[in-house]
mmCIF file of C-alpha atoms in Angstrom:
data_model
loop_
_atom_site.group_PDB
_atom_site.id
_atom_site.type_symbol
_atom_site.label_atom_id
_atom_site.label_comp_id
_atom_site.label_asym_id
_atom_site.label_seq_id
_atom_site.Cartn_x
_atom_site.Cartn_y
_atom_site.Cartn_z
ATOM 1 C CA MET A 1 -1.142 -6.822 18.404
ATOM 2 C CA LEU A 2 -0.579 -4.607 14.837
ATOM 3 C CA LEU A 3 -2.240 -1.997 13.211
ATOM 4 C CA SER A 4 -2.124 -0.768 10.858
ATOM 5 C CA TRP A 5 -2.526 3.885 11.424
ATOM 6 C CA ASN A 6 -4.378 3.787 7.672
ATOM 7 C CA TRP A 7 -6.962 1.287 8.454
ATOM 8 C CA LEU A 8 -6.679 2.478 12.077
ATOM 9 C CA GLN A 9 -8.933 5.984 10.934
ATOM 10 C CA GLN A 10 -11.638 3.673 8.507
ATOM 11 C CA PHE A 11 -13.445 3.242 12.033
ATOM 12 C CA VAL A 12 -12.262 6.802 14.279
ATOM 13 C CA SER A 13 -11.391 10.317 12.997
ATOM 14 C CA ILE A 14 -8.368 11.412 14.641
ATOM 15 C CA PRO A 15 -7.146 14.281 15.089
ATOM 16 C CA ALA A 16 -3.719 14.516 16.424
ATOM 17 C CA PRO A 17 -0.880 12.991 15.110
ATOM 18 C CA ILE A 18 -0.238 9.140 15.489
ATOM 19 C CA ASP A 19 3.546 9.993 18.079
ATOM 20 C CA GLN A 20 1.150 11.811 20.177
ATOM 21 C CA VAL A 21 -1.885 9.342 20.112
ATOM 22 C CA ALA A 22 0.814 6.492 21.377
ATOM 23 C CA ASP A 23 2.188 8.389 23.650
ATOM 24 C CA ARG A 24 -1.691 8.865 25.272
ATOM 25 C CA LEU A 25 -3.127 5.026 24.887
ATOM 26 C CA THR A 26 0.785 3.818 26.757
ATOM 27 C CA VAL A 27 0.031 7.255 29.510
ATOM 28 C CA THR A 28 -3.629 5.381 30.153
ATOM 29 C CA GLY A 29 -2.560 1.958 30.026
ATOM 30 C CA SER A 30 -2.292 0.132 26.236
ATOM 31 C CA GLU A 31 1.659 0.630 25.337
ATOM 32 C CA VAL A 32 2.311 1.059 22.573
ATOM 33 C CA GLU A 33 5.828 -0.942 22.153
ATOM 34 C CA SER A 34 5.888 0.762 18.709
ATOM 35 C CA LEU A 35 5.430 2.968 15.153
ATOM 36 C CA THR A 36 7.231 1.876 11.805
ATOM 37 C CA GLN A 37 6.896 3.639 8.527
ATOM 38 C CA VAL A 38 6.184 1.772 6.158
ATOM 39 C CA SER A 39 8.790 2.372 3.822
ATOM 40 C CA PRO A 40 9.617 5.959 4.758
ATOM 41 C CA LYS A 41 11.413 6.408 2.692
ATOM 42 C CA VAL A 42 10.066 5.452 -0.375
ATOM 43 C CA SER A 43 9.087 8.969 -2.191
ATOM 44 C CA GLY A 44 7.878 10.383 -5.648
ATOM 45 C CA LEU A 45 7.383 7.337 -7.309
ATOM 46 C CA ARG A 46 4.446 7.185 -10.226
ATOM 47 C CA ILE A 47 1.936 4.805 -11.568
ATOM 48 C CA ALA A 48 2.745 4.580 -15.784
ATOM 49 C CA LYS A 49 1.768 3.213 -18.612
ATOM 50 C CA VAL A 50 3.941 1.731 -21.413
ATOM 51 C CA LEU A 51 3.409 2.919 -24.531
ATOM 52 C CA GLU A 52 6.103 1.716 -26.663
ATOM 53 C CA THR A 53 9.252 -0.178 -27.144
ATOM 54 C CA LYS A 54 11.869 -0.864 -29.669
ATOM 55 C CA VAL A 55 15.542 -2.669 -29.063
ATOM 56 C CA HIS A 56 18.344 -0.584 -27.455
ATOM 57 C CA PRO A 57 19.739 0.063 -31.004
ATOM 58 C CA THR A 58 24.462 -0.600 -29.641
ATOM 59 C CA LYS A 59 22.705 -2.134 -25.593
ATOM 60 C CA SER A 60 22.525 -5.877 -26.240
ATOM 61 C CA GLY A 61 19.565 -6.835 -23.335
ATOM 62 C CA LEU A 62 18.095 -3.034 -23.325
ATOM 63 C CA THR A 63 14.876 -2.415 -24.439
ATOM 64 C CA VAL A 64 14.029 2.072 -25.509
ATOM 65 C CA THR A 65 10.528 2.554 -23.752
ATOM 66 C CA THR A 66 8.663 5.804 -24.243
ATOM 67 C CA LEU A 67 5.746 6.163 -20.536
ATOM 68 C CA ASP A 68 2.527 7.323 -20.141
ATOM 69 C CA LEU A 69 2.413 9.425 -16.768
ATOM 70 C CA GLY A 70 -1.608 11.195 -17.797
ATOM 71 C CA ASN A 71 -1.931 14.729 -18.601
ATOM 72 C CA GLY A 72 0.367 14.610 -22.369
ATOM 73 C CA GLU A 73 2.983 14.072 -19.643
ATOM 74 C CA ARG A 74 5.713 11.192 -21.539
ATOM 75 C CA ARG A 75 9.161 10.297 -20.358
ATOM 76 C CA PRO A 76 11.439 8.227 -22.251
ATOM 77 C CA CYS A 77 12.854 5.647 -19.847
ATOM 78 C CA VAL A 78 15.584 2.610 -20.386
ATOM 79 C CA THR A 79 15.250 -0.882 -19.131
ATOM 80 C CA ALA A 80 16.859 -4.675 -19.067
ATOM 81 C CA ALA A 81 13.508 -6.009 -17.453
ATOM 82 C CA LYS A 82 12.255 -9.099 -19.686
ATOM 83 C CA ASN A 83 8.885 -8.953 -18.186
ATOM 84 C CA VAL A 84 7.747 -5.215 -19.256
ATOM 85 C CA THR A 85 5.780 -4.410 -23.154
ATOM 86 C CA ALA A 86 3.220 -2.280 -24.785
ATOM 87 C CA GLY A 87 0.761 -1.634 -23.257
ATOM 88 C CA CYS A 88 1.677 -2.477 -18.919
ATOM 89 C CA ILE A 89 1.759 -0.519 -16.274
ATOM 90 C CA VAL A 90 4.246 0.116 -14.068
ATOM 91 C CA SER A 91 5.636 1.052 -11.667
ATOM 92 C CA TYR A 92 8.666 4.269 -12.171
ATOM 93 C CA ALA A 93 9.974 6.073 -10.606
ATOM 94 C CA PRO A 94 11.348 9.212 -12.615
ATOM 95 C CA SER A 95 14.634 11.767 -11.649
ATOM 96 C CA GLY A 96 14.747 13.106 -8.443
ATOM 97 C CA SER A 97 12.586 9.930 -6.933
ATOM 98 C CA THR A 98 14.101 7.702 -4.429
ATOM 99 C CA ILE A 99 13.784 4.412 -3.902
ATOM 100 C CA ALA A 100 13.434 1.970 -1.264
ATOM 101 C CA ASP A 101 17.368 2.008 -1.013
ATOM 102 C CA GLY A 102 17.390 5.835 -0.359
ATOM 103 C CA MET A 103 18.441 6.163 -4.345
ATOM 104 C CA THR A 104 17.724 8.984 -5.091
ATOM 105 C CA LEU A 105 17.005 9.013 -10.137
ATOM 106 C CA GLY A 106 18.544 11.449 -11.827
ATOM 107 C CA PHE A 107 18.990 10.869 -15.865
ATOM 108 C CA ARG A 108 21.480 8.696 -17.476
ATOM 109 C CA ASP A 109 22.855 8.131 -20.915
ATOM 110 C CA PHE A 110 22.902 4.063 -22.164
ATOM 111 C CA ASP A 111 25.014 5.154 -25.462
ATOM 112 C CA GLY A 112 22.582 8.777 -26.823
ATOM 113 C CA PHE A 113 19.459 7.333 -25.809
ATOM 114 C CA THR A 114 18.493 8.895 -22.002
ATOM 115 C CA SER A 115 16.043 7.112 -19.134
ATOM 116 C CA ASP A 116 13.931 9.742 -17.112
ATOM 117 C CA GLY A 117 14.591 7.909 -13.987
ATOM 118 C CA MET A 118 13.742 4.110 -13.936
ATOM 119 C CA MET A 119 10.266 1.373 -13.472
ATOM 120 C CA VAL A 120 11.224 -0.491 -10.342
ATOM 121 C CA SER A 121 10.670 -3.758 -9.387
ATOM 122 C CA ALA A 122 8.921 -5.144 -5.543
ATOM 123 C CA ALA A 123 12.730 -5.778 -4.075
ATOM 124 C CA GLU A 124 12.747 -1.600 -5.236
ATOM 125 C CA LEU A 125 10.567 -0.723 -2.604
ATOM 126 C CA GLY A 126 11.449 -2.478 -0.112
ATOM 127 C CA LEU A 127 9.158 -4.940 -0.041
ATOM 128 C CA PRO A 128 9.438 -8.293 -2.280
ATOM 129 C CA GLU A 129 7.120 -9.946 -0.424
ATOM 130 C CA LEU A 130 4.435 -8.558 -3.197
ATOM 131 C CA SER A 131 5.499 -9.655 -6.388
ATOM 132 C CA PRO A 132 6.997 -13.109 -6.433
ATOM 133 C CA VAL A 133 7.463 -12.356 -10.303
ATOM 134 C CA HIS A 134 11.837 -11.115 -10.844
ATOM 135 C CA GLY A 135 12.003 -8.029 -13.126
ATOM 136 C CA ILE A 136 9.815 -4.608 -13.327
ATOM 137 C CA LEU A 137 6.139 -4.745 -10.574
ATOM 138 C CA LEU A 138 3.323 -4.638 -13.125
ATOM 139 C CA LEU A 139 -0.113 -3.059 -12.081
ATOM 140 C CA PRO A 140 -3.591 -4.152 -12.739
ATOM 141 C CA ASP A 141 -4.604 -2.650 -15.683
ATOM 142 C CA ASP A 142 -6.732 -0.661 -13.722
ATOM 143 C CA ALA A 143 -4.435 1.522 -11.885
ATOM 144 C CA PRO A 144 -5.198 5.128 -12.504
ATOM 145 C CA ILE A 145 -1.664 6.123 -14.760
ATOM 146 C CA GLY A 146 0.167 9.286 -13.193
ATOM 147 C CA ALA A 147 -0.970 8.674 -9.484
ATOM 148 C CA ASP A 148 1.322 8.153 -6.964
ATOM 149 C CA LEU A 149 1.919 5.088 -6.751
ATOM 150 C CA LYS A 150 3.325 5.198 -2.891
ATOM 151 C CA THR A 151 0.210 5.909 -2.161
ATOM 152 C CA TRP A 152 -2.110 4.099 -4.533
ATOM 153 C CA LEU A 153 0.052 1.268 -3.540
ATOM 154 C CA GLY A 154 -0.929 1.426 0.831
ATOM 155 C CA LEU A 155 2.859 2.177 1.503
ATOM 156 C CA ASP A 156 2.720 6.075 3.191
ATOM 157 C CA ASP A 157 0.844 3.841 6.241
ATOM 158 C CA TRP A 158 2.764 3.463 9.852
ATOM 159 C CA VAL A 159 2.258 -0.116 11.891
ATOM 160 C CA ILE A 160 1.947 0.011 15.752
ATOM 161 C CA ASP A 161 2.964 -2.939 17.701
ATOM 162 C CA LEU A 162 0.344 -2.394 20.350
ATOM 163 C CA SER A 163 0.538 -4.340 23.779
ATOM 164 C CA ILE A 164 -3.008 -5.587 25.606
ATOM 165 C CA THR A 165 -3.616 -6.144 28.849
ATOM 166 C CA PRO A 166 -5.172 -8.674 29.555
ATOM 167 C CA ASN A 167 -8.010 -6.948 31.250
ATOM 168 C CA ARG A 168 -8.386 -5.602 28.026
ATOM 169 C CA GLY A 169 -10.254 -7.570 25.929
ATOM 170 C CA ASP A 170 -11.699 -4.744 24.734
ATOM 171 C CA MET A 171 -9.056 -3.223 22.813
ATOM 172 C CA LEU A 172 -8.075 -7.122 20.862
ATOM 173 C CA SER A 173 -10.216 -5.493 17.794
ATOM 174 C CA TYR A 174 -9.786 -2.166 15.124
ATOM 175 C CA LEU A 175 -13.250 -1.068 16.439
ATOM 176 C CA GLY A 176 -12.471 -2.423 19.936
ATOM 177 C CA THR A 177 -8.798 0.012 19.537
ATOM 178 C CA ALA A 178 -10.865 2.903 17.317
ATOM 179 C CA ARG A 179 -13.276 2.944 20.443
ATOM 180 C CA GLU A 180 -10.137 4.120 22.954
ATOM 181 C CA ILE A 181 -8.917 6.236 20.815
ATOM 182 C CA ALA A 182 -12.107 7.863 20.118
ATOM 183 C CA ALA A 183 -12.110 7.846 24.282
ATOM 184 C CA LEU A 184 -8.894 9.523 25.184
ATOM 185 C CA ILE A 185 -8.772 11.899 22.090
ATOM 186 C CA PRO A 186 -10.101 15.030 22.109
ATOM 187 C CA GLY A 187 -12.236 15.585 19.167
ATOM 188 C CA ALA A 188 -12.584 11.886 17.779
ATOM 189 C CA SER A 189 -14.684 10.844 15.894
ATOM 190 C CA LEU A 190 -16.357 7.116 15.979
ATOM 191 C CA HIS A 191 -17.262 5.613 12.458
ATOM 192 C CA LEU A 192 -19.526 2.395 13.462
ATOM 193 C CA PRO A 193 -19.083 -0.478 10.684
ATOM 194 C CA GLU A 194 -22.904 0.066 8.788
ATOM 195 C CA LEU A 195 -24.586 -3.406 10.449
ATOM 196 C CA ARG A 196 -26.974 -5.823 7.810
ATOM 197 C CA PRO A 197 -29.721 -7.656 9.107
ATOM 198 C CA ALA A 198 -28.473 -12.374 9.125
ATOM 199 C CA LEU A 199 -30.201 -13.020 5.361
ATOM 200 C CA GLN A 200 -33.644 -15.322 5.874
ATOM 201 C CA GLN A 201 -34.976 -17.469 3.749
ATOM 202 C CA PRO A 202 -38.029 -19.578 3.825
ATOM 203 C CA GLY A 203 -37.638 -23.119 3.739
ATOM 204 C CA ASP A 204 -36.789 -26.278 5.323
ATOM 205 C CA TRP A 205 -33.607 -26.107 6.688
ATOM 206 C CA SER A 206 -33.362 -29.582 8.423
ATOM 207 C CA VAL A 207 -31.307 -32.398 7.925
ATOM 208 C CA GLN A 208 -31.098 -36.112 8.056
ATOM 209 C CA PHE A 209 -28.361 -37.672 10.085
ATOM 210 C CA ASN A 210 -28.673 -41.018 10.566
ATOM 211 C CA GLY A 211 -31.845 -40.792 10.284
ATOM 212 C CA VAL A 212 -32.572 -38.330 12.652
ATOM 213 C CA THR A 213 -34.272 -35.333 11.561
ATOM 214 C CA LEU A 214 -31.850 -32.264 12.249
#
């Protein structure tokens, strides 16, 4: 069974690192077969807004943009992507950040125009399935400008591959696994979801089927 470490912590507060929790689960009979970091190399990426665009005067196919990172912070960025327009919210890798293949971005000159890092696609985040559109990964209009992109997308996560034995059907859910962790890890506290009563409305709920009232 695959579990998101971040989602799991919505049900239980865990005052221990993930490897310690994995070891404790394994020695008590619920073997953790693997721990996989979602985007281990991605770091330093930001959410940015494109303030303005203009065609590069000498480099055909390139667009020179100015990006807003919030609080008055602006960065120049040159791109060949065709889906970037003024006003859109983009995934941005400034100089010093690292994308999925491990490459660290820097400054690059494009015939007199400096690009501070680059805007990135879903593939450059290591998640090509995240967007079917070829080009820069565009974000919703309500995405927080300047925020850490990896955190906002939920990529700062681990996937736990947990082997559940036939006698532990109670653990075949996030809540069941959270209960187990709360019992195994000192100081862990369980957060039970709020259960709302079923909607009850007065009236006749019977139906007719082949002349019979059900």
